[in-house]
Amino acid sequence: MARVNITRQVKTLTGWKNVSLDRDGRGRIKWGPGAGRYILEWYEGAQRRRQAGGATPAEALEAQRRKRLELDARESNVELPVLNEGEDTFLLESSLANFLKDIRAFRKPLTYQKYEYILELFCEYVSPKADARQITTDDVKRFLAWRKSKGFDPGTTLYTDRVILHNFFSKLKLDNPVKEVPRLPRFRKKPVAYTDSELKKFFAVCDAWEKAFFALTLSSGLRRGELKTLHWSDLDLARKRVYVTAKAEYQFTPKDWEERSVPLTREVAQVMKKHPHMDGCPLVFPSPNGKPNYRFLHDRCKAVAKRAELNPDHWYLHRFRDTAATRWLRAGIDVRTVQSWLGHESLETTQKYLEPSNDTERQLARIALPL
């Protein structure tokens, strides 16, 4: 293959200068932040030639690929076919950007973040390939194997990775390289509920703000997005109910696109009546700057667990939701009602909380046999 280098133009005190690009341990180019002015450089005999290579890494890599094809064809006296108009739309960078526009418009923000992260990671992994038509099944297999080597679970994380890549290449209407990658069996982890003794330790070290937040979280089973965008208008403390509603200003819609309400206990309603309002802010649990911020709530959970001398790695907001569902079902509330309170579209999703209790098993151990 013809040797075509990519350099970058940088502005110095004496004018523009071509500089070589740094590479990592695997020989991949380290592009650096932002766009630039890239130059292709090659030799024809003893004479050095240069031409513009575009303003982004994707454009530079595509220009390099085409120049290599052109030089190899010229060396072999082969006439190159003319690309059809519009084929440039299969550049990975532009294809990814167009695909993510649809994901941002029609999917949840957390879904968009997951798609964006995985697809950008994949594009970086397959570099220097810059055209979607260059991607092979082996590229996808190697990427998933690399992810597995980092400790990610095939039945959860890698299952999702494969789905994301499959959806991306399907959207391009190309021969989908993911089709030949074996389907990964989906593995659903069993939900884990906090025990009463753990919760007592946790709440014992909460300040008033934390007690209100985690009491509402535990008693309502709200999701993290629902908690961080919860408005005071969503709370009807007189009737002891909390409502999950869409918030256009935060680009938030409930999962499965369905608003719902959940009853609160009298104890929790009393706690929430004492919870302070932030001036000019409609949020019940805003971050210090008055904005919805999941990281702020997440970090608060970890901090309380650490103060209670519990393992912070085992404490996170979604497990409060798991605990709420488990407690409801063990209290004898029917599964259809719990499904409605949790906002589950499928009854099967709710039934995963119908698991044996470790506390019940410990009670069994205390039953003596008449031997």
GROMACS .gro file of C-alpha atoms in nm:
model
  371
    1MET     CA    1   0.000   0.000   0.000
    2ALA     CA    2   0.124   0.347  -0.088
    3ARG     CA    3   0.266   0.545   0.201
    4VAL     CA    4   0.063   0.858   0.271
    5ASN     CA    5   0.126   1.049   0.593
    6ILE     CA    6  -0.104   1.293   0.768
    7THR     CA    7   0.047   1.605   0.922
    8ARG     CA    8  -0.115   1.901   1.091
    9GLN     CA    9  -0.065   2.268   1.024
   10VAL     CA   10  -0.004   2.483   1.329
   11LYS     CA   11   0.044   2.857   1.341
   12THR     CA   12   0.376   2.982   1.479
   13LEU     CA   13   0.530   3.325   1.518
   14THR     CA   14   0.691   3.284   1.178
   15GLY     CA   15   0.385   3.148   0.997
   16TRP     CA   16   0.219   2.812   0.935
   17LYS     CA   17   0.423   2.497   0.995
   18ASN     CA   18   0.357   2.128   0.926
   19VAL     CA   19   0.408   1.902   1.228
   20SER     CA   20   0.387   1.527   1.272
   21LEU     CA   21   0.102   1.378   1.473
   22ASP     CA   22   0.177   1.193   1.796
   23ARG     CA   23   0.088   0.824   1.824
   24ASP     CA   24   0.000   0.598   2.118
   25GLY     CA   25   0.154   0.262   2.210
   26ARG     CA   26  -0.059   0.082   1.952
   27GLY     CA   27   0.053   0.317   1.677
   28ARG     CA   28  -0.281   0.498   1.658
   29ILE     CA   29  -0.282   0.871   1.592
   30LYS     CA   30  -0.349   1.096   1.894
   31TRP     CA   31  -0.556   1.364   1.727
   32GLY     CA   32  -0.586   1.611   2.008
   33PRO     CA   33  -0.887   1.836   2.078
   34GLY     CA   34  -1.085   2.033   1.823
   35ALA     CA   35  -1.063   2.064   1.447
   36GLY     CA   36  -0.747   2.154   1.262
   37ARG     CA   37  -0.585   2.191   0.923
   38TYR     CA   38  -0.460   1.851   0.809
   39ILE     CA   39  -0.222   1.792   0.521
   40LEU     CA   40  -0.156   1.472   0.323
   41GLU     CA   41   0.208   1.409   0.240
   42TRP     CA   42   0.356   1.146   0.006
   43TYR     CA   43   0.644   1.096  -0.238
   44GLU     CA   44   0.635   1.045  -0.612
   45GLY     CA   45   0.983   0.923  -0.686
   46ALA     CA   46   1.215   1.164  -0.506
   47GLN     CA   47   0.965   1.449  -0.509
   48ARG     CA   48   0.750   1.521  -0.206
   49ARG     CA   49   0.384   1.604  -0.272
   50ARG     CA   50   0.126   1.762  -0.046
   51GLN     CA   51  -0.246   1.835  -0.056
   52ALA     CA   52  -0.518   1.946   0.187
   53GLY     CA   53  -0.657   1.667   0.402
   54GLY     CA   54  -0.962   1.832   0.559
   55ALA     CA   55  -1.043   1.997   0.891
   56THR     CA   56  -1.141   1.695   1.104
   57PRO     CA   57  -0.978   1.358   1.181
   58ALA     CA   58  -1.252   1.177   0.988
   59GLU     CA   59  -1.196   1.392   0.677
   60ALA     CA   60  -0.819   1.347   0.703
   61LEU     CA   61  -0.845   0.967   0.733
   62GLU     CA   62  -1.088   0.944   0.442
   63ALA     CA   63  -0.863   1.166   0.228
   64GLN     CA   64  -0.565   0.946   0.321
   65ARG     CA   65  -0.758   0.629   0.224
   66ARG     CA   66  -0.857   0.769  -0.114
   67LYS     CA   67  -0.508   0.897  -0.190
   68ARG     CA   68  -0.364   0.553  -0.110
   69LEU     CA   69  -0.616   0.391  -0.346
   70GLU     CA   70  -0.533   0.643  -0.615
   71LEU     CA   71  -0.155   0.588  -0.586
   72ASP     CA   72  -0.188   0.209  -0.570
   73ALA     CA   73  -0.416   0.211  -0.874
   74ARG     CA   74  -0.175   0.435  -1.064
   75GLU     CA   75   0.113   0.201  -0.978
   76SER     CA   76  -0.084  -0.099  -1.107
   77ASN     CA   77  -0.228   0.082  -1.410
   78VAL     CA   78  -0.581   0.027  -1.276
   79GLU     CA   79  -0.857   0.278  -1.341
   80LEU     CA   80  -1.043   0.366  -1.022
   81PRO     CA   81  -1.425   0.364  -1.032
   82VAL     CA   82  -1.591   0.698  -0.972
   83LEU     CA   83  -1.774   0.710  -0.640
   84ASN     CA   84  -2.145   0.778  -0.664
   85GLU     CA   85  -2.263   1.114  -0.548
   86GLY     CA   86  -2.350   1.110  -0.181
   87GLU     CA   87  -2.116   0.825  -0.079
   88ASP     CA   88  -1.931   1.063   0.150
   89THR     CA   89  -2.229   1.036   0.384
   90PHE     CA   90  -2.089   0.703   0.505
   91LEU     CA   91  -1.801   0.869   0.686
   92LEU     CA   92  -1.820   0.736   1.042
   93GLU     CA   93  -1.805   1.080   1.201
   94SER     CA   94  -2.087   1.235   0.997
   95SER     CA   95  -2.297   0.916   1.002
   96LEU     CA   96  -2.264   0.901   1.379
   97ALA     CA   97  -2.362   1.267   1.418
   98ASN     CA   98  -2.675   1.222   1.204
   99PHE     CA   99  -2.776   0.905   1.387
  100LEU     CA  100  -2.734   1.066   1.729
  101LYS     CA  101  -2.956   1.357   1.626
  102ASP     CA  102  -3.247   1.113   1.598
  103ILE     CA  103  -3.157   0.943   1.926
  104ARG     CA  104  -3.147   1.278   2.105
  105ALA     CA  105  -3.483   1.378   1.957
  106PHE     CA  106  -3.679   1.059   2.019
  107ARG     CA  107  -3.512   0.878   2.308
  108LYS     CA  108  -3.450   0.951   2.675
  109PRO     CA  109  -3.145   1.162   2.773
  110LEU     CA  110  -2.982   0.867   2.952
  111THR     CA  111  -3.036   0.650   2.644
  112TYR     CA  112  -2.878   0.920   2.429
  113GLN     CA  113  -2.577   0.940   2.662
  114LYS     CA  114  -2.530   0.562   2.641
  115TYR     CA  115  -2.553   0.560   2.260
  116GLU     CA  116  -2.316   0.855   2.230
  117TYR     CA  117  -2.057   0.701   2.461
  118ILE     CA  118  -2.056   0.354   2.301
  119LEU     CA  119  -2.055   0.475   1.940
  120GLU     CA  120  -1.777   0.727   1.997
  121LEU     CA  121  -1.578   0.462   2.181
  122PHE     CA  122  -1.628   0.221   1.890
  123CYS     CA  123  -1.516   0.480   1.633
  124GLU     CA  124  -1.205   0.546   1.838
  125TYR     CA  125  -1.137   0.172   1.870
  126VAL     CA  126  -1.159   0.099   1.494
  127SER     CA  127  -0.942   0.398   1.402
  128PRO     CA  128  -0.788   0.461   1.150
  129LYS     CA  129  -1.093   0.322   0.967
  130ALA     CA  130  -1.308   0.627   0.900
  131ASP     CA  131  -1.576   0.494   0.664
  132ALA     CA  132  -1.872   0.283   0.779
  133ARG     CA  133  -1.829   0.063   0.471
  134GLN     CA  134  -1.486  -0.043   0.599
  135ILE     CA  135  -1.621  -0.190   0.923
  136THR     CA  136  -1.628  -0.571   0.933
  137THR     CA  137  -1.783  -0.831   1.159
  138ASP     CA  138  -1.437  -0.898   1.300
  139ASP     CA  139  -1.408  -0.531   1.400
  140VAL     CA  140  -1.730  -0.560   1.603
  141LYS     CA  141  -1.621  -0.891   1.760
  142ARG     CA  142  -1.284  -0.748   1.860
  143PHE     CA  143  -1.451  -0.441   2.011
  144LEU     CA  144  -1.687  -0.652   2.222
  145ALA     CA  145  -1.400  -0.880   2.327
  146TRP     CA  146  -1.201  -0.572   2.431
  147ARG     CA  147  -1.496  -0.448   2.635
  148LYS     CA  148  -1.522  -0.788   2.800
  149SER     CA  149  -1.152  -0.780   2.887
  150LYS     CA  150  -1.225  -0.459   3.082
  151GLY     CA  151  -1.458  -0.656   3.311
  152PHE     CA  152  -1.795  -0.567   3.157
  153ASP     CA  153  -2.063  -0.835   3.177
  154PRO     CA  154  -2.163  -1.000   2.843
  155GLY     CA  155  -2.524  -1.048   2.950
  156THR     CA  156  -2.586  -0.686   3.048
  157THR     CA  157  -2.334  -0.427   2.923
  158LEU     CA  158  -2.212  -0.612   2.612
  159TYR     CA  159  -2.567  -0.713   2.523
  160THR     CA  160  -2.654  -0.342   2.515
  161ASP     CA  161  -2.335  -0.255   2.322
  162ARG     CA  162  -2.428  -0.502   2.049
  163VAL     CA  163  -2.783  -0.364   2.025
  164ILE     CA  164  -2.651  -0.008   1.990
  165LEU     CA  165  -2.406  -0.102   1.713
  166HIS     CA  166  -2.672  -0.308   1.534
  167ASN     CA  167  -2.918  -0.016   1.540
  168PHE     CA  168  -2.652   0.225   1.413
  169PHE     CA  169  -2.549   0.017   1.111
  170SER     CA  170  -2.911  -0.075   1.034
  171LYS     CA  171  -2.993   0.296   1.011
  172LEU     CA  172  -2.724   0.338   0.744
  173LYS     CA  173  -2.894   0.071   0.529
  174LEU     CA  174  -2.559  -0.094   0.459
  175ASP     CA  175  -2.472  -0.461   0.486
  176ASN     CA  176  -2.486  -0.471   0.864
  177PRO     CA  177  -2.158  -0.613   1.006
  178VAL     CA  178  -2.327  -0.683   1.342
  179LYS     CA  179  -2.566  -0.940   1.192
  180GLU     CA  180  -2.294  -1.206   1.189
  181VAL     CA  181  -2.193  -1.139   1.550
  182PRO     CA  182  -2.355  -1.409   1.768
  183ARG     CA  183  -2.646  -1.279   1.973
  184LEU     CA  184  -2.549  -1.240   2.335
  185PRO     CA  185  -2.788  -1.394   2.590
  186ARG     CA  186  -2.950  -1.121   2.793
  187PHE     CA  187  -2.891  -1.159   3.164
  188ARG     CA  188  -3.109  -0.976   3.411
  189LYS     CA  189  -2.961  -0.945   3.757
  190LYS     CA  190  -3.191  -1.011   4.049
  191PRO     CA  191  -3.292  -0.696   4.235
  192VAL     CA  192  -3.140  -0.654   4.579
  193ALA     CA  193  -3.330  -0.481   4.859
  194TYR     CA  194  -3.179  -0.311   5.162
  195THR     CA  195  -3.261  -0.479   5.491
  196ASP     CA  196  -3.440  -0.298   5.773
  197SER     CA  197  -3.123  -0.300   5.983
  198GLU     CA  198  -2.923  -0.139   5.701
  199LEU     CA  199  -3.189   0.126   5.648
  200LYS     CA  200  -3.198   0.209   6.020
  201LYS     CA  201  -2.821   0.268   6.018
  202PHE     CA  202  -2.853   0.479   5.703
  203PHE     CA  203  -3.135   0.703   5.825
  204ALA     CA  204  -2.976   0.740   6.170
  205VAL     CA  205  -2.701   0.962   6.025
  206CYS     CA  206  -2.914   1.160   5.776
  207ASP     CA  207  -2.961   1.533   5.825
  208ALA     CA  208  -3.308   1.681   5.774
  209TRP     CA  209  -3.261   1.739   5.398
  210GLU     CA  210  -3.129   1.386   5.344
  211LYS     CA  211  -3.402   1.232   5.557
  212ALA     CA  212  -3.669   1.398   5.343
  213PHE     CA  213  -3.507   1.295   5.016
  214PHE     CA  214  -3.437   0.932   5.102
  215ALA     CA  215  -3.769   0.886   5.285
  216LEU     CA  216  -3.956   1.000   4.974
  217THR     CA  217  -3.729   0.789   4.752
  218LEU     CA  218  -3.786   0.476   4.960
  219SER     CA  219  -4.160   0.525   5.002
  220SER     CA  220  -4.237   0.616   4.638
  221GLY     CA  221  -3.994   0.404   4.435
  222LEU     CA  222  -3.937   0.693   4.192
  223ARG     CA  223  -3.664   0.661   3.930
  224ARG     CA  224  -3.360   0.888   3.943
  225GLY     CA  225  -3.480   1.107   3.654
  226GLU     CA  226  -3.817   1.144   3.823
  227LEU     CA  227  -3.653   1.242   4.151
  228LYS     CA  228  -3.418   1.503   4.010
  229THR     CA  229  -3.697   1.678   3.813
  230LEU     CA  230  -3.964   1.652   4.085
  231HIS     CA  231  -4.155   1.980   4.131
  232TRP     CA  232  -4.340   2.097   4.439
  233SER     CA  233  -4.652   2.100   4.222
  234ASP     CA  234  -4.608   1.722   4.185
  235LEU     CA  235  -4.661   1.675   4.561
  236ASP     CA  236  -5.014   1.666   4.702
  237LEU     CA  237  -4.932   1.632   5.069
  238ALA     CA  238  -5.292   1.684   5.181
  239ARG     CA  239  -5.398   1.375   4.987
  240LYS     CA  240  -5.059   1.209   5.048
  241ARG     CA  241  -4.966   1.147   4.682
  242VAL     CA  242  -4.671   1.220   4.454
  243TYR     CA  243  -4.722   1.262   4.079
  244VAL     CA  244  -4.476   1.178   3.801
  245THR     CA  245  -4.522   1.429   3.520
  246ALA     CA  246  -4.337   1.536   3.206
  247LYS     CA  247  -4.107   1.838   3.230
  248ALA     CA  248  -4.052   1.995   2.889
  249GLU     CA  249  -3.809   2.251   3.033
  250TYR     CA  250  -3.576   1.966   3.136
  251GLN     CA  251  -3.654   1.753   2.828
  252PHE     CA  252  -3.792   1.491   3.066
  253THR     CA  253  -4.073   1.248   2.995
  254PRO     CA  254  -4.158   0.949   3.216
  255LYS     CA  255  -4.031   0.612   3.104
  256ASP     CA  256  -4.274   0.435   2.871
  257TRP     CA  257  -4.425   0.784   2.814
  258GLU     CA  258  -4.684   0.742   3.092
  259GLU     CA  259  -4.753   0.978   3.380
  260ARG     CA  260  -4.865   0.823   3.709
  261SER     CA  261  -4.917   0.885   4.080
  262VAL     CA  262  -4.792   0.700   4.389
  263PRO     CA  263  -4.941   0.717   4.741
  264LEU     CA  264  -4.730   0.833   5.034
  265THR     CA  265  -4.753   0.732   5.398
  266ARG     CA  266  -4.866   0.987   5.658
  267GLU     CA  267  -4.516   0.979   5.809
  268VAL     CA  268  -4.348   1.073   5.480
  269ALA     CA  269  -4.606   1.345   5.408
  270GLN     CA  270  -4.526   1.502   5.746
  271VAL     CA  271  -4.152   1.491   5.673
  272MET     CA  272  -4.206   1.659   5.335
  273LYS     CA  273  -4.416   1.938   5.490
  274LYS     CA  274  -4.108   2.041   5.688
  275HIS     CA  275  -3.875   2.022   5.386
  276PRO     CA  276  -3.756   2.374   5.288
  277HIS     CA  277  -3.818   2.541   4.952
  278MET     CA  278  -3.537   2.706   4.758
  279ASP     CA  279  -3.639   3.061   4.667
  280GLY     CA  280  -3.743   3.091   4.305
  281CYS     CA  281  -3.685   2.721   4.234
  282PRO     CA  282  -3.972   2.479   4.159
  283LEU     CA  283  -3.759   2.169   4.226
  284VAL     CA  284  -3.810   1.974   4.548
  285PHE     CA  285  -3.451   1.846   4.557
  286PRO     CA  286  -3.238   2.089   4.355
  287SER     CA  287  -2.862   2.097   4.349
  288PRO     CA  288  -2.698   2.398   4.521
  289ASN     CA  289  -2.724   2.601   4.198
  290GLY     CA  290  -3.098   2.532   4.172
  291LYS     CA  291  -3.074   2.289   3.880
  292PRO     CA  292  -3.168   1.920   3.846
  293ASN     CA  293  -2.848   1.723   3.900
  294TYR     CA  294  -2.839   1.345   3.933
  295ARG     CA  295  -2.470   1.343   4.031
  296PHE     CA  296  -2.546   1.567   4.329
  297LEU     CA  297  -2.812   1.322   4.455
  298HIS     CA  298  -2.593   1.021   4.380
  299ASP     CA  299  -2.299   1.165   4.574
  300ARG     CA  300  -2.528   1.247   4.868
  301CYS     CA  301  -2.631   0.881   4.886
  302LYS     CA  302  -2.269   0.766   4.893
  303ALA     CA  303  -2.179   1.023   5.159
  304VAL     CA  304  -2.457   0.910   5.393
  305ALA     CA  305  -2.359   0.545   5.354
  306LYS     CA  306  -2.000   0.631   5.439
  307ARG     CA  307  -2.106   0.821   5.752
  308ALA     CA  308  -2.317   0.522   5.857
  309GLU     CA  309  -2.012   0.294   5.814
  310LEU     CA  310  -2.188   0.104   5.537
  311ASN     CA  311  -2.014   0.009   5.213
  312PRO     CA  312  -2.074   0.307   4.976
  313ASP     CA  313  -2.031   0.078   4.675
  314HIS     CA  314  -2.358  -0.093   4.768
  315TRP     CA  315  -2.559   0.226   4.806
  316TYR     CA  316  -2.717   0.397   4.507
  317LEU     CA  317  -3.054   0.545   4.421
  318HIS     CA  318  -3.196   0.267   4.206
  319ARG     CA  319  -3.163   0.017   4.490
  320PHE     CA  320  -3.403   0.231   4.694
  321ARG     CA  321  -3.654   0.171   4.412
  322ASP     CA  322  -3.582  -0.204   4.427
  323THR     CA  323  -3.632  -0.192   4.803
  324ALA     CA  324  -3.963  -0.007   4.773
  325ALA     CA  325  -4.099  -0.264   4.527
  326THR     CA  326  -3.982  -0.555   4.741
  327ARG     CA  327  -4.132  -0.410   5.059
  328TRP     CA  328  -4.467  -0.345   4.891
  329LEU     CA  329  -4.497  -0.699   4.761
  330ARG     CA  330  -4.390  -0.856   5.091
  331ALA     CA  331  -4.649  -0.641   5.267
  332GLY     CA  332  -4.918  -0.815   5.060
  333ILE     CA  333  -4.991  -0.541   4.804
  334ASP     CA  334  -5.101  -0.707   4.480
  335VAL     CA  335  -4.856  -0.714   4.193
  336ARG     CA  336  -5.082  -0.520   3.953
  337THR     CA  337  -5.097  -0.226   4.193
  338VAL     CA  338  -4.719  -0.235   4.241
  339GLN     CA  339  -4.680  -0.242   3.862
  340SER     CA  340  -4.884   0.078   3.840
  341TRP     CA  341  -4.692   0.253   4.118
  342LEU     CA  342  -4.355   0.164   3.962
  343GLY     CA  343  -4.465   0.268   3.613
  344HIS     CA  344  -4.380  -0.067   3.456
  345GLU     CA  345  -4.522  -0.132   3.110
  346SER     CA  346  -4.484  -0.509   3.154
  347LEU     CA  347  -4.609  -0.717   3.446
  348GLU     CA  348  -4.308  -0.943   3.391
  349THR     CA  349  -4.078  -0.658   3.492
  350THR     CA  350  -4.263  -0.618   3.822
  351GLN     CA  351  -4.262  -0.990   3.894
  352LYS     CA  352  -3.884  -0.995   3.917
  353TYR     CA  353  -3.928  -0.849   4.266
  354LEU     CA  354  -4.115  -1.162   4.379
  355GLU     CA  355  -3.797  -1.318   4.517
  356PRO     CA  356  -3.746  -1.518   4.837
  357SER     CA  357  -3.652  -1.310   5.138
  358ASN     CA  358  -3.321  -1.373   5.314
  359ASP     CA  359  -3.493  -1.272   5.638
  360THR     CA  360  -3.747  -1.549   5.584
  361GLU     CA  361  -3.468  -1.799   5.524
  362ARG     CA  362  -3.305  -1.695   5.851
  363GLN     CA  363  -3.637  -1.755   6.028
  364LEU     CA  364  -3.641  -2.106   5.879
  365ALA     CA  365  -3.297  -2.173   6.027
  366ARG     CA  366  -3.436  -2.102   6.373
  367ILE     CA  367  -3.705  -2.370   6.344
  368ALA     CA  368  -3.587  -2.678   6.536
  369LEU     CA  369  -3.666  -3.023   6.406
  370PRO     CA  370  -3.832  -3.268   6.651
  371LEU     CA  371  -3.547  -3.517   6.645
   0.00000   0.00000   0.00000
